[in-house]
Amino acid sequence: MGEGGSGNGSEAGTGTGAMSALVERLKPIAAVGESGSGNVSTERAGTAEADFAARMQQAKQVVFRVAYSVLHEAADAEEIAQDAFIRAYGQMGSLREPEKFRAWVCRIAFRLALNRRRSQGRRMARDTAWHESQARQVADGERAGEEREYLARLRNEIERLPEKLRSVVLLASVAGMEAGEVAAMLEIPSGTVRRRLHEARKKLIEVMKRR
């Protein structure tokens, strides 16, 4: 594994060293399907590696955050992010619109993370930016227990949301993706993302007021 992410998962764990190691792991994949021999094949492989490394550099942090938002473990998110890039590299030929690479690889990472979570039977921890501001207002000392209880209850309520609402809360609030990015990743209109996010937050606010 490479370097771990930060405690809150806000920074990608796929650092420069990990990226270099990952590119080395991708070289055998680049050779698969290459026609010709000698310098032509070598140049093609080198160009593919350089192009992919540039795309990976641009997308690595958001891919890590997507995985982290599902697993809430930096080491697991790091592994999923690297697996997602490896899969993406092997399937680059199927991506007809290169400008959509970021959303495409995020979708791969999201699905891999969900599969990992299901296989391990983990609970999904989703600390959202919109509720953290409220949690910070809880005083230290005697009220620290109330803060922990509040966050635990909120996570439980997020777990109870319908999948279509959980997904947008997860990606928009935890991974910090814009509505357009979430829309591209989930392949739904941006307006639908905003409506679902509004509905999810409204439901959570209502249920949290009951106690």
PDB file of C-alpha atoms in Angstrom:
ATOM      1  CA  MET A   1       0.000   0.000   0.000  1.00  0.00           C
ATOM      2  CA  GLY A   2       1.061   3.619  -0.389  1.00  0.00           C
ATOM      3  CA  GLU A   3       0.820   6.423   2.087  1.00  0.00           C
ATOM      4  CA  GLY A   4      -2.393   6.582   4.072  1.00  0.00           C
ATOM      5  CA  GLY A   5      -4.917   9.380   3.793  1.00  0.00           C
ATOM      6  CA  SER A   6      -5.428  11.969   6.475  1.00  0.00           C
ATOM      7  CA  GLY A   7      -7.575  11.263   9.493  1.00  0.00           C
ATOM      8  CA  ASN A   8     -10.687  12.814   8.005  1.00  0.00           C
ATOM      9  CA  GLY A   9     -10.114  11.421   4.551  1.00  0.00           C
ATOM     10  CA  SER A  10      -9.889  14.878   2.985  1.00  0.00           C
ATOM     11  CA  GLU A  11      -6.586  14.197   1.222  1.00  0.00           C
ATOM     12  CA  ALA A  12      -5.878  11.373  -1.151  1.00  0.00           C
ATOM     13  CA  GLY A  13      -3.519   8.694   0.096  1.00  0.00           C
ATOM     14  CA  THR A  14      -2.292   8.014  -3.438  1.00  0.00           C
ATOM     15  CA  GLY A  15       0.834  10.171  -3.175  1.00  0.00           C
ATOM     16  CA  THR A  16       3.666  10.682  -5.641  1.00  0.00           C
ATOM     17  CA  GLY A  17       5.547   7.574  -4.556  1.00  0.00           C
ATOM     18  CA  ALA A  18       2.440   5.421  -4.705  1.00  0.00           C
ATOM     19  CA  MET A  19       1.595   6.838  -8.127  1.00  0.00           C
ATOM     20  CA  SER A  20       5.016   5.959  -9.499  1.00  0.00           C
ATOM     21  CA  ALA A  21       4.685   2.429  -8.163  1.00  0.00           C
ATOM     22  CA  LEU A  22       1.220   2.176  -9.656  1.00  0.00           C
ATOM     23  CA  VAL A  23       2.416   3.289 -13.084  1.00  0.00           C
ATOM     24  CA  GLU A  24       5.039   0.529 -12.918  1.00  0.00           C
ATOM     25  CA  ARG A  25       2.262  -1.974 -12.145  1.00  0.00           C
ATOM     26  CA  LEU A  26       0.357  -0.717 -15.167  1.00  0.00           C
ATOM     27  CA  LYS A  27       3.158  -1.262 -17.672  1.00  0.00           C
ATOM     28  CA  PRO A  28       2.337  -4.936 -18.302  1.00  0.00           C
ATOM     29  CA  ILE A  29      -1.248  -3.913 -19.046  1.00  0.00           C
ATOM     30  CA  ALA A  30      -0.031  -1.340 -21.548  1.00  0.00           C
ATOM     31  CA  ALA A  31       1.789  -4.074 -23.439  1.00  0.00           C
ATOM     32  CA  VAL A  32      -1.359  -6.163 -23.843  1.00  0.00           C
ATOM     33  CA  GLY A  33      -2.976  -5.646 -27.190  1.00  0.00           C
ATOM     34  CA  GLU A  34      -0.090  -3.588 -28.617  1.00  0.00           C
ATOM     35  CA  SER A  35       0.574  -4.479 -32.225  1.00  0.00           C
ATOM     36  CA  GLY A  36       3.861  -4.155 -34.015  1.00  0.00           C
ATOM     37  CA  SER A  37       7.291  -4.396 -32.487  1.00  0.00           C
ATOM     38  CA  GLY A  38      10.364  -2.435 -31.607  1.00  0.00           C
ATOM     39  CA  ASN A  39      10.232   1.334 -31.271  1.00  0.00           C
ATOM     40  CA  VAL A  40       6.602   1.695 -32.452  1.00  0.00           C
ATOM     41  CA  SER A  41       5.249  -0.548 -29.708  1.00  0.00           C
ATOM     42  CA  THR A  42       7.503   1.056 -27.107  1.00  0.00           C
ATOM     43  CA  GLU A  43       6.427   4.563 -28.084  1.00  0.00           C
ATOM     44  CA  ARG A  44       2.759   3.629 -27.927  1.00  0.00           C
ATOM     45  CA  ALA A  45       3.147   2.108 -24.487  1.00  0.00           C
ATOM     46  CA  GLY A  46       5.110   5.116 -23.258  1.00  0.00           C
ATOM     47  CA  THR A  47       2.506   7.545 -24.562  1.00  0.00           C
ATOM     48  CA  ALA A  48      -0.312   5.567 -22.947  1.00  0.00           C
ATOM     49  CA  GLU A  49       1.519   5.515 -19.610  1.00  0.00           C
ATOM     50  CA  ALA A  50       2.235   9.239 -19.677  1.00  0.00           C
ATOM     51  CA  ASP A  51      -1.325  10.134 -20.641  1.00  0.00           C
ATOM     52  CA  PHE A  52      -2.817   7.922 -17.969  1.00  0.00           C
ATOM     53  CA  ALA A  53      -0.395   9.163 -15.301  1.00  0.00           C
ATOM     54  CA  ALA A  54      -1.505  12.740 -16.028  1.00  0.00           C
ATOM     55  CA  ARG A  55      -5.179  11.799 -15.759  1.00  0.00           C
ATOM     56  CA  MET A  56      -4.530   9.852 -12.571  1.00  0.00           C
ATOM     57  CA  GLN A  57      -2.746  12.846 -11.037  1.00  0.00           C
ATOM     58  CA  GLN A  58      -5.773  15.043 -11.703  1.00  0.00           C
ATOM     59  CA  ALA A  59      -8.329  12.568 -10.357  1.00  0.00           C
ATOM     60  CA  LYS A  60      -6.484  10.813  -7.532  1.00  0.00           C
ATOM     61  CA  GLN A  61      -7.747  12.903  -4.624  1.00  0.00           C
ATOM     62  CA  VAL A  62     -11.425  12.780  -5.493  1.00  0.00           C
ATOM     63  CA  VAL A  63     -11.177   9.035  -6.226  1.00  0.00           C
ATOM     64  CA  PHE A  64      -9.637   8.497  -2.793  1.00  0.00           C
ATOM     65  CA  ARG A  65     -12.356  10.614  -1.136  1.00  0.00           C
ATOM     66  CA  VAL A  66     -15.098   8.638  -2.879  1.00  0.00           C
ATOM     67  CA  ALA A  67     -13.630   5.365  -1.608  1.00  0.00           C
ATOM     68  CA  TYR A  68     -13.003   6.810   1.854  1.00  0.00           C
ATOM     69  CA  SER A  69     -16.560   8.100   2.155  1.00  0.00           C
ATOM     70  CA  VAL A  70     -17.813   4.540   1.775  1.00  0.00           C
ATOM     71  CA  LEU A  71     -15.214   2.673   3.837  1.00  0.00           C
ATOM     72  CA  HIS A  72     -14.083   5.338   6.329  1.00  0.00           C
ATOM     73  CA  GLU A  73     -10.674   3.663   6.511  1.00  0.00           C
ATOM     74  CA  ALA A  74      -7.707   5.346   4.834  1.00  0.00           C
ATOM     75  CA  ALA A  75      -5.832   2.106   4.111  1.00  0.00           C
ATOM     76  CA  ASP A  76      -8.872   0.489   2.516  1.00  0.00           C
ATOM     77  CA  ALA A  77      -9.637   3.630   0.517  1.00  0.00           C
ATOM     78  CA  GLU A  78      -6.040   3.717  -0.715  1.00  0.00           C
ATOM     79  CA  GLU A  79      -6.293   0.135  -1.923  1.00  0.00           C
ATOM     80  CA  ILE A  80      -9.638   0.709  -3.619  1.00  0.00           C
ATOM     81  CA  ALA A  81      -8.342   3.867  -5.327  1.00  0.00           C
ATOM     82  CA  GLN A  82      -5.378   1.993  -6.759  1.00  0.00           C
ATOM     83  CA  ASP A  83      -7.556  -0.921  -7.841  1.00  0.00           C
ATOM     84  CA  ALA A  84      -9.906   1.526  -9.549  1.00  0.00           C
ATOM     85  CA  PHE A  85      -7.044   3.099 -11.519  1.00  0.00           C
ATOM     86  CA  ILE A  86      -5.722  -0.305 -12.512  1.00  0.00           C
ATOM     87  CA  ARG A  87      -9.141  -1.333 -13.797  1.00  0.00           C
ATOM     88  CA  ALA A  88      -9.575   1.995 -15.553  1.00  0.00           C
ATOM     89  CA  TYR A  89      -6.207   1.626 -17.280  1.00  0.00           C
ATOM     90  CA  GLY A  90      -7.107  -1.816 -18.550  1.00  0.00           C
ATOM     91  CA  GLN A  91     -10.440  -0.533 -19.868  1.00  0.00           C
ATOM     92  CA  MET A  92      -9.331   2.799 -21.357  1.00  0.00           C
ATOM     93  CA  GLY A  93     -10.276   1.570 -24.801  1.00  0.00           C
ATOM     94  CA  SER A  94     -13.914   1.473 -23.755  1.00  0.00           C
ATOM     95  CA  LEU A  95     -13.957   5.145 -22.700  1.00  0.00           C
ATOM     96  CA  ARG A  96     -15.257   6.976 -25.743  1.00  0.00           C
ATOM     97  CA  GLU A  97     -15.149  10.437 -24.155  1.00  0.00           C
ATOM     98  CA  PRO A  98     -11.754  10.976 -22.471  1.00  0.00           C
ATOM     99  CA  GLU A  99     -12.959  14.220 -20.884  1.00  0.00           C
ATOM    100  CA  LYS A 100     -15.269  12.100 -18.704  1.00  0.00           C
ATOM    101  CA  PHE A 101     -12.371  10.106 -17.263  1.00  0.00           C
ATOM    102  CA  ARG A 102     -12.710  11.580 -13.756  1.00  0.00           C
ATOM    103  CA  ALA A 103     -16.390  10.709 -13.381  1.00  0.00           C
ATOM    104  CA  TRP A 104     -15.779   7.311 -14.956  1.00  0.00           C
ATOM    105  CA  VAL A 105     -12.960   6.275 -12.624  1.00  0.00           C
ATOM    106  CA  CYS A 106     -14.883   7.666  -9.629  1.00  0.00           C
ATOM    107  CA  ARG A 107     -17.790   5.432 -10.590  1.00  0.00           C
ATOM    108  CA  ILE A 108     -15.449   2.442 -10.706  1.00  0.00           C
ATOM    109  CA  ALA A 109     -14.045   3.312  -7.277  1.00  0.00           C
ATOM    110  CA  PHE A 110     -17.521   3.843  -5.831  1.00  0.00           C
ATOM    111  CA  ARG A 111     -18.689   0.415  -6.964  1.00  0.00           C
ATOM    112  CA  LEU A 112     -15.528  -1.292  -5.760  1.00  0.00           C
ATOM    113  CA  ALA A 113     -15.854   0.392  -2.368  1.00  0.00           C
ATOM    114  CA  LEU A 114     -19.494  -0.619  -2.034  1.00  0.00           C
ATOM    115  CA  ASN A 115     -18.569  -4.197  -2.887  1.00  0.00           C
ATOM    116  CA  ARG A 116     -15.778  -4.133  -0.296  1.00  0.00           C
ATOM    117  CA  ARG A 117     -18.133  -2.752   2.315  1.00  0.00           C
ATOM    118  CA  ARG A 118     -20.779  -5.374   1.610  1.00  0.00           C
ATOM    119  CA  SER A 119     -18.277  -8.229   1.676  1.00  0.00           C
ATOM    120  CA  GLN A 120     -16.919  -7.140   5.024  1.00  0.00           C
ATOM    121  CA  GLY A 121     -20.307  -6.385   6.508  1.00  0.00           C
ATOM    122  CA  ARG A 122     -19.217  -2.900   7.518  1.00  0.00           C
ATOM    123  CA  ARG A 123     -21.392  -0.023   8.483  1.00  0.00           C
ATOM    124  CA  MET A 124     -21.039   3.025   6.287  1.00  0.00           C
ATOM    125  CA  ALA A 125     -19.721   6.066   8.180  1.00  0.00           C
ATOM    126  CA  ARG A 126     -20.668   9.343   6.532  1.00  0.00           C
ATOM    127  CA  ASP A 127     -19.579  12.492   8.353  1.00  0.00           C
ATOM    128  CA  THR A 128     -21.057  15.252   6.219  1.00  0.00           C
ATOM    129  CA  ALA A 129     -19.766  18.783   5.955  1.00  0.00           C
ATOM    130  CA  TRP A 130     -23.254  20.194   6.431  1.00  0.00           C
ATOM    131  CA  HIS A 131     -23.751  18.533   9.823  1.00  0.00           C
ATOM    132  CA  GLU A 132     -20.189  18.925  11.070  1.00  0.00           C
ATOM    133  CA  SER A 133     -20.721  22.667  11.415  1.00  0.00           C
ATOM    134  CA  GLN A 134     -23.578  21.928  13.807  1.00  0.00           C
ATOM    135  CA  ALA A 135     -21.553  19.323  15.682  1.00  0.00           C
ATOM    136  CA  ARG A 136     -18.714  21.809  16.256  1.00  0.00           C
ATOM    137  CA  GLN A 137     -21.114  23.965  18.255  1.00  0.00           C
ATOM    138  CA  VAL A 138     -21.430  21.267  20.869  1.00  0.00           C
ATOM    139  CA  ALA A 139     -19.253  22.313  23.815  1.00  0.00           C
ATOM    140  CA  ASP A 140     -16.417  20.245  25.200  1.00  0.00           C
ATOM    141  CA  GLY A 141     -16.602  18.516  28.539  1.00  0.00           C
ATOM    142  CA  GLU A 142     -20.084  17.505  29.612  1.00  0.00           C
ATOM    143  CA  ARG A 143     -21.528  18.014  26.134  1.00  0.00           C
ATOM    144  CA  ALA A 144     -18.888  15.886  24.385  1.00  0.00           C
ATOM    145  CA  GLY A 145     -21.041  12.814  25.003  1.00  0.00           C
ATOM    146  CA  GLU A 146     -24.004  14.551  23.404  1.00  0.00           C
ATOM    147  CA  GLU A 147     -21.942  15.241  20.299  1.00  0.00           C
ATOM    148  CA  ARG A 148     -20.946  11.592  19.978  1.00  0.00           C
ATOM    149  CA  GLU A 149     -24.539  10.504  20.457  1.00  0.00           C
ATOM    150  CA  TYR A 150     -25.748  13.015  17.877  1.00  0.00           C
ATOM    151  CA  LEU A 151     -23.265  11.825  15.244  1.00  0.00           C
ATOM    152  CA  ALA A 152     -24.013   8.174  15.928  1.00  0.00           C
ATOM    153  CA  ARG A 153     -27.753   8.797  15.571  1.00  0.00           C
ATOM    154  CA  LEU A 154     -27.224  10.765  12.368  1.00  0.00           C
ATOM    155  CA  ARG A 155     -25.141   7.985  10.828  1.00  0.00           C
ATOM    156  CA  ASN A 156     -27.804   5.465  11.733  1.00  0.00           C
ATOM    157  CA  GLU A 157     -30.475   7.613  10.108  1.00  0.00           C
ATOM    158  CA  ILE A 158     -28.386   7.998   6.960  1.00  0.00           C
ATOM    159  CA  GLU A 159     -28.187   4.207   6.843  1.00  0.00           C
ATOM    160  CA  ARG A 160     -31.977   4.098   6.750  1.00  0.00           C
ATOM    161  CA  LEU A 161     -32.308   6.425   3.774  1.00  0.00           C
ATOM    162  CA  PRO A 162     -33.265   4.883   0.419  1.00  0.00           C
ATOM    163  CA  GLU A 163     -30.199   3.996  -1.641  1.00  0.00           C
ATOM    164  CA  LYS A 164     -30.801   6.757  -4.202  1.00  0.00           C
ATOM    165  CA  LEU A 165     -30.745   9.377  -1.421  1.00  0.00           C
ATOM    166  CA  ARG A 166     -27.811   7.831   0.458  1.00  0.00           C
ATOM    167  CA  SER A 167     -25.670   7.929  -2.665  1.00  0.00           C
ATOM    168  CA  VAL A 168     -26.028  11.656  -3.271  1.00  0.00           C
ATOM    169  CA  VAL A 169     -25.472  12.502   0.415  1.00  0.00           C
ATOM    170  CA  LEU A 170     -22.376  10.320   0.391  1.00  0.00           C
ATOM    171  CA  LEU A 171     -20.845  11.780  -2.737  1.00  0.00           C
ATOM    172  CA  ALA A 172     -21.859  15.422  -2.385  1.00  0.00           C
ATOM    173  CA  SER A 173     -21.346  15.867   1.353  1.00  0.00           C
ATOM    174  CA  VAL A 174     -18.488  13.505   2.144  1.00  0.00           C
ATOM    175  CA  ALA A 175     -16.476  13.284  -1.066  1.00  0.00           C
ATOM    176  CA  GLY A 176     -17.105  16.995  -1.660  1.00  0.00           C
ATOM    177  CA  MET A 177     -18.188  16.520  -5.258  1.00  0.00           C
ATOM    178  CA  GLU A 178     -20.189  19.193  -7.067  1.00  0.00           C
ATOM    179  CA  ALA A 179     -23.692  18.363  -8.253  1.00  0.00           C
ATOM    180  CA  GLY A 180     -22.450  18.120 -11.828  1.00  0.00           C
ATOM    181  CA  GLU A 181     -19.744  15.626 -10.860  1.00  0.00           C
ATOM    182  CA  VAL A 182     -22.190  13.508  -8.869  1.00  0.00           C
ATOM    183  CA  ALA A 183     -24.573  13.606 -11.816  1.00  0.00           C
ATOM    184  CA  ALA A 184     -21.873  12.452 -14.231  1.00  0.00           C
ATOM    185  CA  MET A 185     -20.787   9.699 -11.885  1.00  0.00           C
ATOM    186  CA  LEU A 186     -24.285   8.371 -11.210  1.00  0.00           C
ATOM    187  CA  GLU A 187     -25.378   9.117 -14.786  1.00  0.00           C
ATOM    188  CA  ILE A 188     -28.402  11.178 -13.745  1.00  0.00           C
ATOM    189  CA  PRO A 189     -29.311  14.867 -14.367  1.00  0.00           C
ATOM    190  CA  SER A 190     -27.796  17.518 -12.089  1.00  0.00           C
ATOM    191  CA  GLY A 191     -31.298  18.668 -11.180  1.00  0.00           C
ATOM    192  CA  THR A 192     -32.080  15.172  -9.920  1.00  0.00           C
ATOM    193  CA  VAL A 193     -28.966  15.215  -7.748  1.00  0.00           C
ATOM    194  CA  ARG A 194     -29.995  18.515  -6.171  1.00  0.00           C
ATOM    195  CA  ARG A 195     -33.563  17.335  -5.559  1.00  0.00           C
ATOM    196  CA  ARG A 196     -32.396  14.109  -3.960  1.00  0.00           C
ATOM    197  CA  LEU A 197     -29.875  15.911  -1.790  1.00  0.00           C
ATOM    198  CA  HIS A 198     -32.545  18.376  -0.638  1.00  0.00           C
ATOM    199  CA  GLU A 199     -34.970  15.529   0.078  1.00  0.00           C
ATOM    200  CA  ALA A 200     -32.350  13.542   1.996  1.00  0.00           C
ATOM    201  CA  ARG A 201     -31.367  16.487   4.179  1.00  0.00           C
ATOM    202  CA  LYS A 202     -35.000  17.353   4.846  1.00  0.00           C
ATOM    203  CA  LYS A 203     -35.721  13.799   5.977  1.00  0.00           C
ATOM    204  CA  LEU A 204     -32.668  13.764   8.227  1.00  0.00           C
ATOM    205  CA  ILE A 205     -33.509  17.105   9.820  1.00  0.00           C
ATOM    206  CA  GLU A 206     -37.051  15.943  10.534  1.00  0.00           C
ATOM    207  CA  VAL A 207     -36.046  12.655  12.085  1.00  0.00           C
ATOM    208  CA  MET A 208     -33.277  14.239  14.161  1.00  0.00           C
ATOM    209  CA  LYS A 209     -35.793  16.662  15.709  1.00  0.00           C
ATOM    210  CA  ARG A 210     -37.861  13.860  17.159  1.00  0.00           C
ATOM    211  CA  ARG A 211     -35.576  13.522  20.179  1.00  0.00           C
TER     212      ARG A 211
END
